[in-house]
Amino acid sequence: MDDIYSGLAGRMDTRLIGCEINYYPALYSTMDVAREKGLSGDKEGLVIVAGQQTGGRGRQGRTWFSPEGSLALSILCYPEKSWLSELVMCGSLSILDTIEQYGVKEAGIKWPNDVLIGGRKVAGVLIESRVLADTVIFAVIGMGININSNMTGFREMLIAPASLAVEVGRAIDAQGFFHHLMENTDRLYCGLKSGNSLLDQWKSRLVTLGREVSIMHGPSFLRGLARDVTPEGSLLLETESGEEVIISAGDVTLE
Ligand code: BTN
């Protein structure tokens, strides 16, 4: 696949995100390259984008399938510890805003990071960071988005996959999509840096809240009402026995 991305660096309406864009036709995982760049203190907003990934990873130790036609990228960030937990909100909201620019209806976020269209997963966000005591050394926002993916290659997934192109009924210009995504991410990320929390906006787009859900929590299987989220983005579940449980990570199934 041709490099249609790196030439956009410095030519977008962004302050930080996409100041430099490194494109690789094929990579194991963009997360690994971004981590190396973070360890050497590279520029905030640097984007690593891959034509294809051979070892893409998702949350909870899962693999992430990045076939041709999908977008796989990682963004290097240096957040404060106080808003590190909001990076997942930044990533999922910016993808959501971008797909809605294509006229998509019925899109939302399944807690904490899945972007859905009509209940099917079009994108996922993975946050990795290195934190020492109260200092974030670096963080990486990973985004995997099925923009023009041919759905036939997808193996079994927890949620059925969706492709943006299929949803809107036409091929998506990948460069244009990337450009919108960078601008949306920049707006949200720079807002976070200036002290504007994304919690309320993210919460208002969660399709999970108010629904009956089930989730594995350590060794136990819990079922109950997804009542709310905490300021850090953890899920507040009211179990069938009336107990309130705070869940910081996991995969919920909407009942
Ligand atoms: C998930 O839904 O589990 C998160 C998926 C995140 C996938 C992206 S693709 C770009 C970046 N590189 C990776 O190896 N993973 C993330």
Short mmCIF file of C-alpha atoms and ligand atoms in Angstrom, two decimals:
data_model
loop_
_atom_site.label_atom_id
_atom_site.label_comp_id
_atom_site.label_asym_id
_atom_site.label_seq_id
_atom_site.Cartn_x
_atom_site.Cartn_y
_atom_site.Cartn_z
CA MET A 1 0.00 0.00 0.00
CA ASP A 2 1.24 3.50 -0.83
CA ASP A 3 2.12 6.06 1.79
CA ILE A 4 -0.80 8.48 1.63
CA TYR A 5 -0.33 9.68 5.22
CA SER A 6 3.12 11.03 6.04
CA GLY A 7 2.83 13.96 3.58
CA LEU A 8 -0.01 15.33 5.71
CA ALA A 9 2.34 16.16 8.60
CA GLY A 10 2.38 19.90 9.21
CA ARG A 11 -0.39 20.42 6.60
CA MET A 12 -3.37 19.80 8.85
CA ASP A 13 -5.26 22.14 11.14
CA THR A 14 -3.74 20.57 14.27
CA ARG A 15 -1.55 21.90 17.05
CA LEU A 16 0.05 18.65 18.20
CA ILE A 17 -1.40 15.50 16.71
CA GLY A 18 0.22 14.55 13.42
CA CYS A 19 3.11 17.03 13.73
CA GLU A 20 5.15 14.12 12.42
CA ILE A 21 3.78 10.98 10.76
CA ASN A 22 5.83 7.84 10.22
CA TYR A 23 4.34 5.36 7.78
CA TYR A 24 5.36 1.69 7.57
CA PRO A 25 3.92 -0.55 4.82
CA ALA A 26 4.03 -3.54 7.21
CA LEU A 27 4.79 -3.74 10.91
CA TYR A 28 4.38 -6.12 13.81
CA SER A 29 2.47 -3.52 15.86
CA THR A 30 2.40 0.28 15.73
CA MET A 31 2.27 0.18 19.56
CA ASP A 32 5.82 -1.20 19.72
CA VAL A 33 7.29 1.49 17.48
CA ALA A 34 5.44 4.24 19.36
CA ARG A 35 6.70 2.82 22.68
CA GLU A 36 10.32 2.96 21.45
CA LYS A 37 9.75 6.57 20.34
CA GLY A 38 8.25 7.38 23.74
CA LEU A 39 11.22 5.88 25.56
CA SER A 40 13.56 8.09 23.57
CA GLY A 41 11.42 11.18 24.27
CA ASP A 42 10.25 11.75 20.71
CA LYS A 43 7.75 14.49 19.78
CA GLU A 44 4.32 14.64 21.35
CA GLY A 45 1.69 13.98 18.69
CA LEU A 46 3.94 11.74 16.56
CA VAL A 47 1.78 9.24 14.67
CA ILE A 48 2.93 5.77 13.65
CA VAL A 49 0.71 4.34 10.94
CA ALA A 50 0.95 0.92 9.30
CA GLY A 51 -0.36 -0.41 6.01
CA GLN A 52 -0.60 -3.81 7.66
CA GLN A 53 0.21 -5.25 11.09
CA THR A 54 1.32 -8.83 11.61
CA GLY A 55 1.06 -8.76 15.42
CA GLY A 56 -1.62 -6.16 16.11
CA ARG A 57 -2.88 -6.35 19.66
CA GLY A 58 -6.15 -5.50 21.32
CA ARG A 59 -7.27 -5.16 24.92
CA GLN A 60 -7.20 -7.99 27.43
CA GLY A 61 -4.32 -9.76 25.65
CA ARG A 62 -6.27 -10.32 22.46
CA THR A 63 -4.89 -10.03 18.94
CA TRP A 64 -6.17 -7.34 16.59
CA PHE A 65 -6.72 -8.24 12.97
CA SER A 66 -5.58 -5.43 10.65
CA PRO A 67 -6.38 -6.46 7.09
CA GLU A 68 -5.87 -4.25 4.07
CA GLY A 69 -8.44 -1.49 4.08
CA SER A 70 -8.30 -1.01 7.83
CA LEU A 71 -6.48 1.84 9.54
CA ALA A 72 -3.95 0.99 12.26
CA LEU A 73 -2.16 3.79 14.06
CA SER A 74 -0.59 4.83 17.35
CA ILE A 75 -0.18 8.34 18.71
CA LEU A 76 2.59 9.28 21.15
CA CYS A 77 1.44 11.43 24.09
CA TYR A 78 2.82 12.88 27.30
CA PRO A 79 -0.28 13.32 29.49
CA GLU A 80 -0.42 14.25 33.17
CA LYS A 81 -1.21 11.35 35.48
CA SER A 82 -4.40 13.18 36.55
CA TRP A 83 -5.96 12.75 33.10
CA LEU A 84 -4.22 9.63 31.82
CA SER A 85 -7.48 7.70 32.30
CA GLU A 86 -9.19 10.06 29.86
CA LEU A 87 -7.04 9.03 26.89
CA VAL A 88 -9.40 6.17 26.13
CA MET A 89 -12.24 8.71 26.08
CA CYS A 90 -10.23 10.94 23.73
CA GLY A 91 -9.51 8.04 21.35
CA SER A 92 -13.02 6.62 21.24
CA LEU A 93 -14.74 10.03 20.98
CA SER A 94 -12.49 11.19 18.17
CA ILE A 95 -13.23 8.03 16.16
CA LEU A 96 -16.93 8.45 16.87
CA ASP A 97 -16.90 12.12 15.78
CA THR A 98 -15.02 11.15 12.62
CA ILE A 99 -17.36 8.36 11.55
CA GLU A 100 -20.32 10.65 12.20
CA GLN A 101 -18.82 13.13 9.70
CA TYR A 102 -19.62 10.40 7.12
CA GLY A 103 -23.30 10.54 7.98
CA VAL A 104 -23.30 7.42 10.15
CA LYS A 105 -26.30 7.12 12.48
CA GLU A 106 -26.70 4.72 15.41
CA ALA A 107 -23.06 4.96 16.45
CA GLY A 108 -21.93 4.85 20.05
CA ILE A 109 -19.28 3.60 22.45
CA LYS A 110 -19.48 0.31 24.31
CA TRP A 111 -17.65 0.76 27.59
CA PRO A 112 -14.80 1.37 27.66
CA ASN A 113 -13.34 1.57 24.16
CA ASP A 114 -15.35 -0.12 21.42
CA VAL A 115 -16.85 2.11 18.77
CA LEU A 116 -20.02 0.51 17.46
CA ILE A 117 -22.31 1.12 14.54
CA GLY A 118 -25.70 -0.50 15.06
CA GLY A 119 -24.25 -2.82 17.70
CA ARG A 120 -21.32 -4.00 15.57
CA LYS A 121 -17.70 -3.03 16.23
CA VAL A 122 -16.11 -0.68 13.70
CA ALA A 123 -13.11 0.36 15.83
CA GLY A 124 -11.18 -0.26 19.02
CA VAL A 125 -8.84 1.84 21.13
CA LEU A 126 -5.87 0.56 23.11
CA ILE A 127 -4.00 2.70 25.62
CA GLU A 128 -0.52 1.71 26.79
CA SER A 129 1.63 3.81 29.07
CA ARG A 130 4.71 3.83 31.25
CA VAL A 131 4.20 5.46 34.63
CA LEU A 132 6.82 5.90 37.35
CA ALA A 133 5.36 6.98 40.70
CA ASP A 134 3.36 10.10 39.81
CA THR A 135 5.00 10.71 36.47
CA VAL A 136 3.77 9.49 33.11
CA ILE A 137 6.89 8.82 31.07
CA PHE A 138 4.78 8.44 27.92
CA ALA A 139 1.46 7.06 26.75
CA VAL A 140 0.30 5.70 23.42
CA ILE A 141 -3.21 5.87 21.99
CA GLY A 142 -3.67 2.96 19.57
CA MET A 143 -6.59 3.01 17.15
CA GLY A 144 -7.73 0.26 14.85
CA ILE A 145 -10.57 1.20 12.51
CA ASN A 146 -12.29 -0.88 9.84
CA ILE A 147 -12.76 1.82 7.25
CA ASN A 148 -12.69 -0.12 3.98
CA SER A 149 -12.09 -3.60 5.36
CA ASN A 150 -13.42 -6.58 3.54
CA MET A 151 -15.28 -8.39 6.32
CA THR A 152 -14.70 -11.89 5.04
CA GLY A 153 -11.27 -12.34 6.67
CA PHE A 154 -12.42 -11.68 10.23
CA ARG A 155 -12.16 -14.65 12.53
CA GLU A 156 -14.32 -15.10 15.57
CA MET A 157 -14.63 -11.90 17.58
CA LEU A 158 -16.44 -11.06 20.80
CA ILE A 159 -18.63 -8.60 18.92
CA ALA A 160 -19.57 -8.83 15.26
CA PRO A 161 -17.36 -6.50 13.18
CA ALA A 162 -18.55 -3.61 11.02
CA SER A 163 -16.89 -1.77 8.16
CA LEU A 164 -17.49 1.95 7.69
CA ALA A 165 -17.57 1.57 3.90
CA VAL A 166 -20.27 -1.08 4.12
CA GLU A 167 -22.29 1.06 6.53
CA VAL A 168 -22.22 4.15 4.30
CA GLY A 169 -22.46 2.18 1.06
CA ARG A 170 -19.35 3.57 -0.63
CA ALA A 171 -15.56 3.32 -0.44
CA ILE A 172 -13.99 5.74 2.03
CA ASP A 173 -11.05 7.93 1.03
CA ALA A 174 -8.51 6.72 3.61
CA GLN A 175 -6.41 9.89 3.50
CA GLY A 176 -9.46 12.10 4.03
CA PHE A 177 -10.61 9.91 6.92
CA PHE A 178 -7.17 10.03 8.54
CA HIS A 179 -7.08 13.83 8.14
CA HIS A 180 -10.48 14.25 9.91
CA LEU A 181 -9.40 11.81 12.60
CA MET A 182 -6.20 13.74 13.32
CA GLU A 183 -8.12 17.01 13.59
CA ASN A 184 -10.73 15.53 15.92
CA THR A 185 -8.09 13.87 18.09
CA ASP A 186 -6.09 17.09 18.25
CA ARG A 187 -9.13 19.13 19.35
CA LEU A 188 -10.01 16.65 22.11
CA TYR A 189 -6.42 16.04 23.22
CA CYS A 190 -5.52 19.74 23.35
CA GLY A 191 -8.74 20.29 25.31
CA LEU A 192 -7.62 17.70 27.86
CA LYS A 193 -4.23 19.38 28.11
CA SER A 194 -5.96 22.67 28.90
CA GLY A 195 -7.99 21.06 31.67
CA ASN A 196 -11.27 20.23 29.89
CA SER A 197 -12.46 16.80 31.02
CA LEU A 198 -14.05 14.53 28.41
CA LEU A 199 -15.94 12.50 30.99
CA ASP A 200 -19.43 13.97 30.43
CA GLN A 201 -19.15 13.87 26.66
CA TRP A 202 -17.90 10.25 26.72
CA LYS A 203 -20.54 9.23 29.23
CA SER A 204 -23.29 10.69 27.05
CA ARG A 205 -22.13 8.48 24.13
CA LEU A 206 -21.85 5.20 26.09
CA VAL A 207 -24.44 2.73 24.84
CA THR A 208 -23.71 0.58 27.91
CA LEU A 209 -25.26 2.76 30.60
CA GLY A 210 -28.75 1.84 31.76
CA ARG A 211 -28.43 -1.60 30.14
CA GLU A 212 -28.36 -5.08 31.65
CA VAL A 213 -24.85 -6.41 31.12
CA SER A 214 -22.67 -9.35 32.04
CA ILE A 215 -18.94 -9.31 32.65
CA MET A 216 -16.11 -11.46 33.98
CA HIS A 217 -14.68 -9.76 37.09
CA GLY A 218 -11.61 -11.66 38.26
CA PRO A 219 -12.81 -15.23 38.71
CA SER A 220 -16.50 -14.26 39.00
CA PHE A 221 -19.11 -13.83 36.35
CA LEU A 222 -21.28 -10.82 37.18
CA ARG A 223 -24.59 -9.78 35.74
CA GLY A 224 -26.44 -6.57 36.51
CA LEU A 225 -27.32 -3.04 35.57
CA ALA A 226 -24.58 -0.77 34.19
CA ARG A 227 -25.54 2.18 36.34
CA ASP A 228 -22.82 4.79 35.87
CA VAL A 229 -19.11 5.43 35.39
CA THR A 230 -16.68 6.89 37.93
CA PRO A 231 -14.63 10.03 37.11
CA GLU A 232 -11.74 7.71 36.15
CA GLY A 233 -13.96 5.90 33.66
CA SER A 234 -14.54 2.69 35.65
CA LEU A 235 -17.94 1.05 35.31
CA LEU A 236 -20.37 1.04 38.23
CA LEU A 237 -22.36 -2.16 38.10
CA GLU A 238 -25.36 -2.89 40.29
CA THR A 239 -25.44 -6.65 40.51
CA GLU A 240 -28.56 -8.81 40.65
CA SER A 241 -28.07 -9.07 44.43
CA GLY A 242 -28.11 -5.26 44.75
CA GLU A 243 -24.38 -4.92 45.43
CA GLU A 244 -22.42 -2.10 43.72
CA VAL A 245 -19.21 -3.19 42.06
CA ILE A 246 -16.63 -0.91 40.42
CA ILE A 247 -15.03 -2.47 37.38
CA SER A 248 -11.92 -0.85 35.99
CA ALA A 249 -11.28 -3.20 33.05
CA GLY A 250 -13.05 -5.98 31.22
CA ASP A 251 -15.40 -6.84 28.40
CA VAL A 252 -19.05 -6.28 28.99
CA THR A 253 -21.69 -8.12 27.03
CA LEU A 254 -24.89 -6.17 26.51
CA GLU A 255 -27.80 -8.47 27.42
C1 BTN B 1 -9.40 -3.41 21.12
O1 BTN B 1 -10.53 -3.15 20.73
O2 BTN B 1 -9.15 -4.44 21.76
C2 BTN B 1 -8.30 -2.42 20.84
C3 BTN B 1 -7.77 -2.58 19.44
C4 BTN B 1 -6.63 -1.64 19.12
C5 BTN B 1 -5.96 -1.97 17.82
C6 BTN B 1 -4.96 -0.94 17.41
S1 BTN B 1 -4.47 -1.13 15.72
C7 BTN B 1 -3.23 0.07 15.95
C8 BTN B 1 -2.60 -0.22 17.30
N1 BTN B 1 -1.58 -1.25 17.16
C9 BTN B 1 -1.91 -2.37 17.78
O3 BTN B 1 -1.20 -3.40 17.83
N2 BTN B 1 -3.09 -2.24 18.39
C10 BTN B 1 -3.65 -0.91 18.18
#
